[in-house]
CSV table of C-alpha atoms and ligand atoms in Angstrom, one decimal:
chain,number,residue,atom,x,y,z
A,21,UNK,CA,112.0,97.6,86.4
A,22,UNK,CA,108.7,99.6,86.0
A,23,UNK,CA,106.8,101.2,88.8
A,24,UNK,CA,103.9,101.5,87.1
A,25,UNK,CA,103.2,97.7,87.0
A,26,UNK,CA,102.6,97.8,90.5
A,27,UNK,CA,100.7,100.0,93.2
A,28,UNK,CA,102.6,101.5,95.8
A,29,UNK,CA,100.8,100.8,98.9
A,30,UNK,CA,101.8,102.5,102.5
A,31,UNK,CA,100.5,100.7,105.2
A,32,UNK,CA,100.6,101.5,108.9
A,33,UNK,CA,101.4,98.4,111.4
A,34,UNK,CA,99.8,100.1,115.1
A,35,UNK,CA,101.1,97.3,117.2
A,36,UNK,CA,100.1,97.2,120.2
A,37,UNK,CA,98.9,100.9,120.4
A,38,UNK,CA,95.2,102.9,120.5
A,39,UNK,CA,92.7,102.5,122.9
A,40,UNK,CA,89.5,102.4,121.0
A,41,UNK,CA,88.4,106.4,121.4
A,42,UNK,CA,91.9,106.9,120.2
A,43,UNK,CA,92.1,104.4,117.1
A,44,UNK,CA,89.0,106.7,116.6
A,45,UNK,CA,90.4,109.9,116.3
A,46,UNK,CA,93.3,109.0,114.4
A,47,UNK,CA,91.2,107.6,111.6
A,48,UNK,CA,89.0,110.2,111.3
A,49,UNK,CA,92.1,112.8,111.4
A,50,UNK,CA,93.6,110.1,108.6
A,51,UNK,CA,90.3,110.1,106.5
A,52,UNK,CA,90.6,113.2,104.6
A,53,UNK,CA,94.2,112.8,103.9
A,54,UNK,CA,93.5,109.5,102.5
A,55,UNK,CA,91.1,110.7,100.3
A,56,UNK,CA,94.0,112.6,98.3
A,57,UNK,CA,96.4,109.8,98.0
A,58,UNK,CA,96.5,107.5,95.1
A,59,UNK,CA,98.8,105.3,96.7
A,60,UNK,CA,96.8,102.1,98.2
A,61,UNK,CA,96.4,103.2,101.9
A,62,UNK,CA,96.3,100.4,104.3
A,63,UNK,CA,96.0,100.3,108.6
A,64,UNK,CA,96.4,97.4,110.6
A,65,UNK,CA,95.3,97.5,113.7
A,66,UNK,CA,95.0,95.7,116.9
A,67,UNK,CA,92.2,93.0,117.3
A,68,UNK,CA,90.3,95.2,119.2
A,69,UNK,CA,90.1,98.5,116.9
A,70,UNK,CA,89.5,96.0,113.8
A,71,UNK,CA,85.5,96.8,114.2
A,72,UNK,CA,86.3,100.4,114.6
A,73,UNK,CA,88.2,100.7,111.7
A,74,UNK,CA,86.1,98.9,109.6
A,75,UNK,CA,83.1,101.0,110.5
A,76,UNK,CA,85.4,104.2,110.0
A,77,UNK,CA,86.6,103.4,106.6
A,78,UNK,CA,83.2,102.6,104.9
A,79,UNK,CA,83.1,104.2,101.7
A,80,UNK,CA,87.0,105.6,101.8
A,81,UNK,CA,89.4,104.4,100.5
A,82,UNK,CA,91.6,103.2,103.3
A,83,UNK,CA,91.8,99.9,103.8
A,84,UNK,CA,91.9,97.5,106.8
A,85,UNK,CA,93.9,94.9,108.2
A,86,UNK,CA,94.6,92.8,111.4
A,87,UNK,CA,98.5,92.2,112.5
A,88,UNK,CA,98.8,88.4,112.4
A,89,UNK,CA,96.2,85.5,112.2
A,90,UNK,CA,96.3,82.0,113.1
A,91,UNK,CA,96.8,78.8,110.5
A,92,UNK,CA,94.2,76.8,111.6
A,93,UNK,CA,90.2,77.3,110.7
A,94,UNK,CA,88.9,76.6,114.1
A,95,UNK,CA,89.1,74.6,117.5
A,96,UNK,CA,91.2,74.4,120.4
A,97,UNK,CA,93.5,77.5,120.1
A,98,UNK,CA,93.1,80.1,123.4
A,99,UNK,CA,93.9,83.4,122.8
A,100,UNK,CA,93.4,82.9,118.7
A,101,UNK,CA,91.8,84.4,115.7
A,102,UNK,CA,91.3,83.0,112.4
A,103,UNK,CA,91.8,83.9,108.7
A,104,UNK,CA,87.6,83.6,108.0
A,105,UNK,CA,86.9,85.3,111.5
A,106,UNK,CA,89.1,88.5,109.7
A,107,UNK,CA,87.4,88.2,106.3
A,108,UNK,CA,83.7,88.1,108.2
A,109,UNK,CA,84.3,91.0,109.9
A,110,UNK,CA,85.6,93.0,106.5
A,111,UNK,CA,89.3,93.1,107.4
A,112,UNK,CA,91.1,92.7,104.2
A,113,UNK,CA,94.5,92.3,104.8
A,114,UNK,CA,96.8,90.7,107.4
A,115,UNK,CA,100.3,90.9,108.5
A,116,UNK,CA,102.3,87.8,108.5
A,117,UNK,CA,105.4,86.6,109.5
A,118,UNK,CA,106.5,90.1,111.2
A,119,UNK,CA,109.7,90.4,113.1
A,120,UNK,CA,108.3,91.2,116.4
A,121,UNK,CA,106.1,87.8,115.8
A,122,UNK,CA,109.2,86.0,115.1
A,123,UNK,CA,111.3,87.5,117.9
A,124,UNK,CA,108.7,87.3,120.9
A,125,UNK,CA,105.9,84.7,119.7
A,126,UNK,CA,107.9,81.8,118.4
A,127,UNK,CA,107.1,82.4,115.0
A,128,UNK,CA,109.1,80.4,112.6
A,129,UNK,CA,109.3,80.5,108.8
A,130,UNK,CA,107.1,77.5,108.2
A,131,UNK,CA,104.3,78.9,110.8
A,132,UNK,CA,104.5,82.3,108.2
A,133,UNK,CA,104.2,79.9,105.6
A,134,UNK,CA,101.1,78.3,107.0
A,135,UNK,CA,99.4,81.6,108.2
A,136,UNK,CA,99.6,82.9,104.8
A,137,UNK,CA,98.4,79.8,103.1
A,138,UNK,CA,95.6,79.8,105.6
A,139,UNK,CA,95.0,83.4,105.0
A,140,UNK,CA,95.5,83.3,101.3
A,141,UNK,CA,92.8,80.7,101.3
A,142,UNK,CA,90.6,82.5,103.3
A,143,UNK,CA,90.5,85.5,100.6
A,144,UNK,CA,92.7,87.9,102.7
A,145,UNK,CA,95.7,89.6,101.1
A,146,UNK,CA,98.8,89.5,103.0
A,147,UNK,CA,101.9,91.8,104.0
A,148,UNK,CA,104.5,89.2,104.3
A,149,UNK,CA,107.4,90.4,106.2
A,150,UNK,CA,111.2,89.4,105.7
A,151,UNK,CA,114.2,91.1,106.8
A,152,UNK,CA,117.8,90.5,108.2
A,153,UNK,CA,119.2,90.6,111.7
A,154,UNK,CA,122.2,93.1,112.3
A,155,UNK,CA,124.6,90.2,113.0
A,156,UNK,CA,123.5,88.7,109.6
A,157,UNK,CA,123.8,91.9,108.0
A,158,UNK,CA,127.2,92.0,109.6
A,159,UNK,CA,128.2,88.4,108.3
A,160,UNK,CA,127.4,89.2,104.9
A,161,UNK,CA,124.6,86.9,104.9
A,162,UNK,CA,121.7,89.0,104.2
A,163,UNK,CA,121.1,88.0,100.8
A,164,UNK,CA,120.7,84.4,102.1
A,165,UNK,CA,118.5,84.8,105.0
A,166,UNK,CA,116.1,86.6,102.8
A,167,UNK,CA,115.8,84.3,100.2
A,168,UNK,CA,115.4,81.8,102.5
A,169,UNK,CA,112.7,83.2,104.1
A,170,UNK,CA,110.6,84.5,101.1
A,171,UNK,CA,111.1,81.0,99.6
A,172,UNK,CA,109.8,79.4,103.0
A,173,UNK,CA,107.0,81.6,103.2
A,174,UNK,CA,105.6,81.3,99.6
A,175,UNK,CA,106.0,77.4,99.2
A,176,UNK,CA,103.5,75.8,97.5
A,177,UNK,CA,101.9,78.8,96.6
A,178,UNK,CA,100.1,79.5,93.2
A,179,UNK,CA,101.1,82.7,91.1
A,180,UNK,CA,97.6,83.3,91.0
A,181,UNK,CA,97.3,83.2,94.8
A,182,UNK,CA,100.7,85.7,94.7
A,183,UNK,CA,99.5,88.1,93.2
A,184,UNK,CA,97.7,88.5,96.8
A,185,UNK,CA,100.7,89.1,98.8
A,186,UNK,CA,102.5,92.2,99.4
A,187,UNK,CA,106.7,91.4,100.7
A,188,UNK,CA,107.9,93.8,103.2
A,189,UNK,CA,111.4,94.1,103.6
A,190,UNK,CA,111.8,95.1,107.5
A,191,UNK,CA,115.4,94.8,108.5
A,192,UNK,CA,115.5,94.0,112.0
A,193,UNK,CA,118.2,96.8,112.8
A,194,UNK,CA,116.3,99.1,111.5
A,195,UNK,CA,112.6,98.5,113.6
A,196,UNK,CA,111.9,101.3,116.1
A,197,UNK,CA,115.2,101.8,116.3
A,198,UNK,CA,115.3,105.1,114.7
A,199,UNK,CA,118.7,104.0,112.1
A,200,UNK,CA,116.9,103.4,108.9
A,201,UNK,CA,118.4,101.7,105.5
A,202,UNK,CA,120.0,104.4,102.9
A,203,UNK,CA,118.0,104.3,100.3
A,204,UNK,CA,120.4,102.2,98.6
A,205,UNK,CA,120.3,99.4,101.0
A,206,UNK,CA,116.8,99.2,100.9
A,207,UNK,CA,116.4,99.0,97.0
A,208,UNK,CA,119.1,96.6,96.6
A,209,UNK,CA,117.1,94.7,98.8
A,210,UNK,CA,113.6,95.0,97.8
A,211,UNK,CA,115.3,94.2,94.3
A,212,UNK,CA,116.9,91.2,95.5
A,213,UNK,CA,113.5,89.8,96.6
A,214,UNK,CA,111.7,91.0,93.1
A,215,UNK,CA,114.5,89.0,91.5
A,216,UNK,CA,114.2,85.9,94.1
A,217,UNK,CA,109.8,86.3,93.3
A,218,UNK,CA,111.1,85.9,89.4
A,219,UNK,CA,113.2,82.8,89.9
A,220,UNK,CA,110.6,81.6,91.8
A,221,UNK,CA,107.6,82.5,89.3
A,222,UNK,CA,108.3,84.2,86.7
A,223,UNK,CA,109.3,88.1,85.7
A,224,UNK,CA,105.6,89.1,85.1
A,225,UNK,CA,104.6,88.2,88.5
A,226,UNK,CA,107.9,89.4,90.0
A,227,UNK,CA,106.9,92.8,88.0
A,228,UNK,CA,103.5,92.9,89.5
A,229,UNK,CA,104.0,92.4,93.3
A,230,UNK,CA,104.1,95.3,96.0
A,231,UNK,CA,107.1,94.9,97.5
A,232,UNK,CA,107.8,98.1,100.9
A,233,UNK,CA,110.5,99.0,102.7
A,234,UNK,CA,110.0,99.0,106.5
A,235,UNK,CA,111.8,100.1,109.3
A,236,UNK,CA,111.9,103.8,111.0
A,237,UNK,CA,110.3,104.9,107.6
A,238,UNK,CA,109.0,108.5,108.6
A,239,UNK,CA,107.9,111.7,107.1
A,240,UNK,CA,111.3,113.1,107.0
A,241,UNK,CA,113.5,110.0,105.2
A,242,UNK,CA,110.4,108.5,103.1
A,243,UNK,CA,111.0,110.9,100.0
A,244,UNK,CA,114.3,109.2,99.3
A,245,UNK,CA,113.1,105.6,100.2
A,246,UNK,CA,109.5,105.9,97.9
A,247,UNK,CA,111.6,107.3,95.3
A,248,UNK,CA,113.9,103.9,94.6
A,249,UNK,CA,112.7,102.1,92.1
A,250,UNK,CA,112.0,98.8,93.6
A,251,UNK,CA,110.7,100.1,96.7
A,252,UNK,CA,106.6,100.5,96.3
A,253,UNK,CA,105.4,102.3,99.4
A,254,UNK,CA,106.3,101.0,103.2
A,255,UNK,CA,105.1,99.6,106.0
A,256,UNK,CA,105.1,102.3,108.9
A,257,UNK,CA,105.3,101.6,112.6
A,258,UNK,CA,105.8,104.5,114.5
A,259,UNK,CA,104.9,106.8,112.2
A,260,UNK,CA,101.8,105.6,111.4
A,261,UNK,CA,100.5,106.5,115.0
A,262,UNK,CA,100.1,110.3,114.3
A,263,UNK,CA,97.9,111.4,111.3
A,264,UNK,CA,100.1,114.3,110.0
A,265,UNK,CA,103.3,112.3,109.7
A,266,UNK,CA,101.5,109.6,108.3
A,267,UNK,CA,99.7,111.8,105.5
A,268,UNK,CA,103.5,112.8,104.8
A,269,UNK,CA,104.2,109.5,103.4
A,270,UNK,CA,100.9,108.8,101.9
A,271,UNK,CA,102.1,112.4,99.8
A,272,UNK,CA,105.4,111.1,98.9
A,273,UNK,CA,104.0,107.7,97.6
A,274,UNK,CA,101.6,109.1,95.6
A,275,UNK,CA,104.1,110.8,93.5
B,2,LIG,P1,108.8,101.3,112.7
B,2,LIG,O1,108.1,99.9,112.5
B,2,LIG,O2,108.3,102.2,111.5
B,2,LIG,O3,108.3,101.9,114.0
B,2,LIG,O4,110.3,101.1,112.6
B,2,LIG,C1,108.0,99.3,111.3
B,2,LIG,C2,107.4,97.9,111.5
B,2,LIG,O5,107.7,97.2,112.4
B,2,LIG,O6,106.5,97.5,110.6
């Protein structure tokens, strides 16, 4: 496996955080440590910071994204936002298929699979995020479940349209939760997914794609976890929320 057939991207998930002065001051207080990382540096952000950041981030080289989107182009859908509202404002990525969507919202593997189609098609890159429950871990099952859903999610998916999605691993036990994968768990993981991307594709494409760790990621584990070489950069949570810690990992993945 070669690291340097892929980018290591580290990109913050806010949730449901930051007020619009504050979404403010934590990207300009992110802005010039962006500037020194040569990792791809992404923030997703709530709905409501999405112009904010945008404006922010002109001519940097951090890069924006919403935290979910819906499948459908238009209509009847309260409370909604689609793929083309995201790509007309200048957001470029999107979250999918995160765990807290799937725990809270009723999100199910073939809704992932149609958000990122309709996402996909909409010319926005996506952070599709898989990851094991601490019962299945338990059970022995992990392996399975995360086939299963990285299998779901892509189907019918071109390699060409692939080669716009990002996998996050995010073990469920390990989300806000402060316990974090060993380093070791979460390669053997990651790997596992490159390997499922290969039988799915092909090695080349497998080779090429982003795939993070997430879960309790932070500036004091993340030089062991960046380090592994099937994990390419992370998708951040709490620490994404403060600009220091946040510039930690940016650091570490640019090594
Ligand atoms: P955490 O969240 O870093 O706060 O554990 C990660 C995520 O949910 O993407």
């Amino acid at each position: 496996m070669n690291k340097a057939l892929r980018q290591a991207i580290i990109a913050g998930n806010w949730k449901m955080n930051k007020t619009r002065p504050e979404a403010k001051a934590l990207i300009e207080a992110l802005v010039p440590y962006a500037e020194k990382a040569s990792c791809g540096v992404v923030i997703c952000v709530p709905y409501t910071n999405l112009e904010t950041a945008i404006a922010l981030t002109q001519g940097t080289n951090i890069k924006v994204g919403a935290e979910n989107c819906h499948f459908e182009k238009s209509g009847a859908f309260t409370g909604e936002i689609s793929a083309d509202m995201l790509t007309e404002m200048g957001v470029e990525y999107v979250i999918i298929g995160h765990s807290e969507r799937r725990q809270y919202f009723g999100e199910t593997d073939i809704t992932v699979n149609k958000r990122t189609k309709a996402a996909l098609e909409a010319g926005l890159k996506v952070i599709l995020c898989v990851g094991e429950m601490l019962e299945e871990r338990e059970q022995g099952i992990t392996e399975e479940i995360v086939a299963l859903q990285t299998k779901i999610a892509l189907m019918g998916l071109t390699k060409e349209q692939i080669a716009n999605v990002v996998i996050a691993y995010e073990p469920v036990w390990a989300i806000g939760t402060g316990k974090t994968a060993t380093s070791a768990q979460a390669n053997e993981v990651c790997a596992f997914i490159r390997q499922t991307v290969a039988k799915l594709y092909d090695q080349a494409t497998a080779d090429a794609m982003t795939i993070q760790y997430g879960g309790s990621m932070n500036e004091n584990n993340a030089a062991e976890l960046l380090a592994q070489p099937d994990v390419d950069g992370g998708l951040i949570g709490g620490a994404s929320l403060v600009a220091e810690k946040f510039a930690v990992l940016l650091e570490e993945a640019s090594k």
